[in-house]
């Protein structure tokens, strides 16, 4: 029996059009470009580069963007810093057009194309005052170090206070932009690159969870993965139910804890950061165990003996579960956990109200503060 050709052609055309949409296309036409000069495009996420040459004062690229978005460095000619033919920009799949120029290189060129272009230009304009303040902080930091070196405590304290005020102003500018641009593809970049120290990990997660539309790109997903072990913005959503065996084989489900707060902690005996957090987690547990909350740790182990040995060594007295299938753990997959440790705080109604709780060495303090705010 012959298969219909038109539907097959339609599927093929759809496949090719989908592949085409995954490309980033850059077209540049500028009088200051010199024929024969090399042009380089470097993807910061994948750490890969592409190159081409200028022809008729023009060049073009058509490249894959595996994560859908990445920060790129574009350089043309042999001395881009002097000629201004170097630029840094967050780009997505789609089109970027670079036209004209007034002799100042890419800075003076007209940039047009898909939404990510206008998102970036708007972000640069909005964050310009923050950039100025960050430069001031950098200069003051040199003065601060010099004052400390000379043993001038009063001068160092005064400079530190001034830097603190500037950081607050930078954070305010950043918050305003993020609040006003929840769909901007540049929002995650602001959080991750421009203001990496202005927000706690929990604040970053909350902002990332509010993003939508064009803002849900490779940058925001990469940030969420780094902060929570998951690319899914869970806050405010109903937690997926799960059933896992305890050390004696008894099945325990999330619904068994209905009406209580539940801290779900994904870990593994082989996970060094997980084991390092255990003392902090135990200290917090001892402070809140008599309140309306249950701790549930789910291990991504395969070897039961290693799992139970780690439990004994780390002295974790709360509920311990594992289906012993490693990283294919059913509960971990339900929560889209991509790395451990990963934590989710669920309220009595079953909604996720907190995730991650990663803040460097301050993991315990961040989690304890969050729990104290809810367990009153």
XYZ file of C-alpha atoms in Angstrom:
376
model
C 0.000 0.000 0.000
C 1.434 3.346 -1.038
C 1.756 5.985 1.647
C 0.354 9.465 0.884
C 3.135 11.744 -0.269
C 1.685 15.151 0.657
C 1.403 14.485 4.405
C 4.961 13.163 4.405
C 6.155 16.260 2.564
C 4.289 18.393 5.058
C 6.015 16.666 7.961
C 9.389 17.076 6.283
C 8.794 20.772 5.627
C 7.700 21.229 9.234
C 10.851 19.485 10.438
C 13.068 21.672 8.279
C 11.244 24.842 9.313
C 11.636 23.840 12.982
C 15.340 23.304 12.467
C 15.593 26.674 10.772
C 13.983 28.364 13.774
C 16.734 26.974 15.987
C 19.360 29.071 14.195
C 20.724 32.473 15.098
C 21.207 34.512 11.934
C 23.406 37.626 11.964
C 23.682 39.939 8.965
C 25.971 42.969 9.099
C 26.598 45.717 6.544
C 28.890 48.539 7.697
C 31.206 50.903 5.794
C 33.940 50.550 8.441
C 34.255 46.827 7.790
C 37.345 45.968 5.726
C 37.102 43.280 3.064
C 39.100 40.175 3.934
C 39.152 40.854 7.680
C 38.258 37.904 9.919
C 35.082 37.942 12.032
C 34.645 35.747 15.112
C 31.511 34.781 17.024
C 32.022 33.110 20.423
C 29.231 31.355 22.365
C 29.881 31.755 26.098
C 27.574 28.873 27.085
C 28.946 26.204 24.787
C 32.450 27.765 24.669
C 32.499 27.271 20.905
C 33.267 29.748 18.147
C 32.478 30.346 14.488
C 34.345 32.516 12.019
C 33.908 34.127 8.636
C 35.414 36.946 6.545
C 34.220 40.387 5.518
C 33.109 40.665 1.893
C 31.700 43.842 0.335
C 31.735 45.488 3.768
C 29.420 42.755 5.010
C 29.424 39.477 6.864
C 26.860 36.960 8.030
C 26.497 34.017 10.426
C 23.937 31.265 10.760
C 24.697 29.228 13.875
C 22.992 26.780 16.200
C 22.062 27.926 19.697
C 21.632 24.649 21.622
C 20.146 26.298 24.723
C 17.937 28.671 22.750
C 19.880 31.627 24.141
C 23.413 32.513 25.147
C 25.722 35.438 25.633
C 27.922 35.977 22.577
C 31.060 37.943 21.791
C 31.253 39.271 18.237
C 34.545 40.680 16.940
C 35.540 41.906 13.484
C 39.003 42.817 12.249
C 42.405 42.502 13.828
C 42.043 45.205 16.506
C 38.359 45.330 17.539
C 39.049 47.214 20.789
C 40.576 50.132 18.874
C 38.055 50.167 16.011
C 34.995 49.484 18.156
C 34.203 46.388 16.115
C 33.634 44.220 19.129
C 30.387 43.657 20.990
C 28.892 41.543 23.768
C 25.218 40.618 23.710
C 22.688 38.054 24.846
C 21.289 36.505 21.668
C 18.578 33.962 20.962
C 17.494 31.942 17.995
C 16.224 34.438 15.443
C 17.654 37.381 13.555
C 20.086 40.178 14.370
C 20.721 42.861 11.742
C 23.632 45.311 12.085
C 23.445 48.313 9.765
C 25.487 51.422 9.043
C 27.678 52.881 11.692
C 29.142 56.317 12.267
C 32.758 55.321 12.510
C 32.436 54.126 16.105
C 31.959 50.473 15.196
C 29.141 48.359 16.552
C 28.327 50.950 19.223
C 27.162 53.417 16.590
C 25.430 50.842 14.394
C 21.689 50.310 14.149
C 20.661 46.972 15.648
C 17.340 45.460 14.614
C 15.809 42.009 14.415
C 13.764 39.746 16.667
C 12.543 40.569 20.167
C 15.813 39.683 21.886
C 17.485 42.648 20.128
C 15.080 45.273 21.463
C 15.084 43.505 24.861
C 18.855 43.878 25.071
C 18.902 47.521 23.939
C 16.157 48.418 26.427
C 18.026 46.639 29.208
C 21.284 48.467 28.402
C 19.498 51.818 28.587
C 17.671 50.990 31.823
C 20.749 49.565 33.541
C 23.183 52.315 32.456
C 22.850 54.139 35.822
C 23.582 50.841 37.592
C 26.706 50.353 35.456
C 27.955 53.793 36.517
C 27.410 52.957 40.181
C 29.127 49.582 39.780
C 32.143 51.388 38.301
C 32.128 53.715 41.323
C 32.045 50.681 43.617
C 35.018 49.188 41.779
C 36.998 52.409 42.238
C 35.991 52.657 45.896
C 36.998 49.053 46.469
C 40.561 49.934 45.458
C 40.484 52.827 47.949
C 39.040 50.495 50.605
C 41.854 47.985 50.147
C 44.438 50.747 50.314
C 42.918 52.135 53.537
C 42.973 48.667 55.107
C 46.566 48.193 53.984
C 47.516 51.460 55.726
C 45.562 50.486 58.837
C 43.188 53.456 58.509
C 40.068 51.837 59.999
C 37.913 54.986 60.018
C 38.583 55.607 56.318
C 37.940 51.957 55.463
C 34.661 51.999 57.403
C 33.529 55.185 55.667
C 34.336 53.747 52.223
C 32.586 50.482 53.088
C 29.477 52.419 54.102
C 29.532 54.373 50.843
C 29.890 51.156 48.820
C 26.987 49.656 50.757
C 24.736 52.569 49.854
C 25.745 52.313 46.200
C 24.965 48.583 46.199
C 21.493 49.330 47.551
C 20.950 51.823 44.724
C 22.136 49.263 42.162
C 19.788 46.652 43.611
C 16.891 49.135 43.434
C 17.571 49.807 39.739
C 17.746 46.064 39.127
C 14.505 45.340 41.013
C 12.681 48.044 39.088
C 13.819 46.597 35.766
C 12.922 43.029 36.728
C 9.509 44.045 38.073
C 8.730 45.963 34.882
C 10.157 43.401 32.424
C 9.036 39.867 33.395
C 8.969 38.814 29.722
C 12.293 40.336 28.661
C 14.919 37.889 27.438
C 17.507 40.085 29.180
C 15.996 39.780 32.679
C 17.844 36.604 33.644
C 21.060 38.186 32.389
C 20.509 41.141 34.727
C 20.160 38.751 37.661
C 23.084 36.554 36.702
C 25.692 38.917 35.309
C 24.995 42.534 36.197
C 23.659 41.991 39.719
C 25.106 38.646 40.850
C 25.580 39.805 44.450
C 22.585 42.131 44.834
C 20.103 39.355 45.587
C 20.097 36.241 47.734
C 19.638 32.868 46.059
C 16.000 32.758 47.191
C 15.309 36.223 45.760
C 16.836 35.155 42.448
C 14.678 32.027 42.379
C 11.555 34.071 43.126
C 12.322 36.483 40.292
C 13.114 33.622 37.908
C 9.825 31.961 38.839
C 7.949 35.102 37.765
C 9.506 35.166 34.294
C 7.406 34.227 31.304
C 7.360 34.358 27.525
C 10.640 35.343 25.905
C 12.327 35.474 29.319
C 12.140 31.682 29.711
C 15.302 31.054 27.730
C 18.543 29.141 28.128
C 19.967 31.745 30.518
C 17.060 31.604 32.973
C 16.958 27.792 32.811
C 20.704 27.580 33.396
C 20.337 29.869 36.424
C 17.471 27.816 37.858
C 19.460 24.631 37.354
C 22.391 26.138 39.217
C 20.245 27.452 42.072
C 17.775 24.615 42.536
C 18.929 21.632 40.482
C 15.822 22.095 38.317
C 14.874 24.107 35.232
C 11.224 24.233 36.343
C 9.966 27.369 38.133
C 8.007 25.526 40.843
C 7.102 28.336 43.214
C 3.324 28.741 43.485
C 2.580 25.451 41.743
C 1.088 22.289 43.188
C 3.796 19.814 44.123
C 3.656 16.476 42.306
C 2.692 13.588 44.547
C 5.159 10.751 44.946
C 5.456 7.393 46.665
C 8.838 6.056 47.742
C 9.901 3.160 49.992
C 11.602 3.855 53.302
C 14.537 1.788 54.589
C 12.128 -1.004 55.618
C 10.310 -1.054 52.265
C 7.185 0.730 53.530
C 5.724 3.072 50.912
C 5.476 6.716 51.945
C 3.651 9.358 49.878
C 3.655 13.127 49.894
C -0.098 13.071 50.557
C 0.643 11.374 53.894
C 1.830 14.769 55.129
C -1.263 16.736 54.035
C -1.939 19.717 56.292
C 1.731 20.137 57.203
C 4.697 21.956 55.765
C 7.080 19.506 54.104
C 10.736 20.062 53.263
C 11.644 17.622 50.487
C 15.412 17.209 50.283
C 16.980 15.368 47.334
C 20.477 14.071 48.067
C 22.825 11.096 47.634
C 25.548 9.396 49.652
C 28.072 10.155 46.886
C 27.152 13.877 46.755
C 29.845 15.822 48.637
C 27.854 19.107 48.861
C 24.834 17.139 50.159
C 26.883 15.535 52.903
C 28.414 18.899 53.729
C 24.956 20.419 54.247
C 23.774 17.610 56.539
C 24.972 19.171 59.847
C 23.227 22.459 59.012
C 20.063 20.632 58.020
C 20.089 18.621 61.243
C 20.581 21.758 63.350
C 17.573 23.380 61.690
C 15.509 20.211 62.103
C 16.151 20.181 65.852
C 14.831 23.758 66.080
C 11.596 23.178 64.119
C 10.797 19.478 64.610
C 8.012 20.252 67.119
C 6.288 22.635 64.712
C 3.917 21.839 61.845
C 6.604 20.574 59.478
C 8.092 17.267 58.331
C 11.481 16.739 56.720
C 11.630 14.129 53.945
C 14.963 13.221 52.359
C 14.945 11.298 49.077
C 18.203 9.659 48.043
C 19.382 9.177 44.467
C 21.455 6.195 45.508
C 21.484 2.746 43.938
C 23.346 0.865 46.666
C 21.214 0.431 49.797
C 24.196 -0.213 52.049
C 25.890 3.043 51.011
C 22.603 4.914 51.477
C 21.967 3.578 54.976
C 25.619 4.003 55.981
C 25.482 7.687 54.977
C 22.282 8.140 56.999
C 23.973 6.698 60.073
C 27.134 8.779 59.598
C 25.218 12.025 59.058
C 22.703 11.212 61.845
C 19.572 12.312 60.020
C 16.599 11.335 62.226
C 13.808 12.347 59.849
C 12.001 10.399 57.111
C 14.417 8.799 54.624
C 13.183 7.433 51.290
C 14.639 5.984 48.078
C 13.570 3.689 45.252
C 17.292 2.906 44.771
C 17.343 3.502 41.010
C 19.863 6.332 41.162
C 19.322 9.449 39.109
C 16.206 7.902 37.564
C 14.450 8.242 40.932
C 10.731 8.681 40.230
C 10.237 11.539 42.688
C 13.311 13.374 41.388
C 11.991 13.070 37.836
C 8.568 14.332 38.941
C 10.220 17.445 40.398
C 12.523 17.712 37.348
C 15.605 17.557 39.565
C 18.734 17.789 37.453
C 21.331 17.960 40.216
C 21.627 17.414 43.954
C 21.327 18.798 46.520
C 17.890 20.190 45.698
C 15.245 21.245 48.201
C 11.557 22.102 47.908
C 9.395 23.559 50.684
C 5.723 22.635 50.349
C 2.954 24.367 52.308
C -0.017 22.627 54.009
C -2.141 23.016 50.847
C 0.448 21.150 48.761
C 1.905 24.151 46.940
C 5.630 24.752 46.515
C 6.547 27.976 48.294
C 10.335 27.709 48.327
C 13.051 25.985 46.335
C 16.814 25.668 46.278
C 17.969 27.393 49.445
C 21.464 27.507 47.963
C 23.455 30.525 49.006
C 27.042 29.360 49.140
C 28.162 28.565 52.670
C 25.009 30.238 54.002
C 22.657 27.408 52.988
C 21.548 26.747 56.556
C 20.954 30.406 57.383
C 18.880 30.989 54.238
C 16.701 27.939 54.899
C 16.304 28.683 58.608
C 15.271 32.275 57.916
C 12.708 31.123 55.358
C 11.253 28.507 57.712
C 11.036 30.977 60.587
C 8.995 33.303 58.383
C 6.415 30.572 57.732
C 6.432 28.486 60.907
C 5.072 31.019 63.371
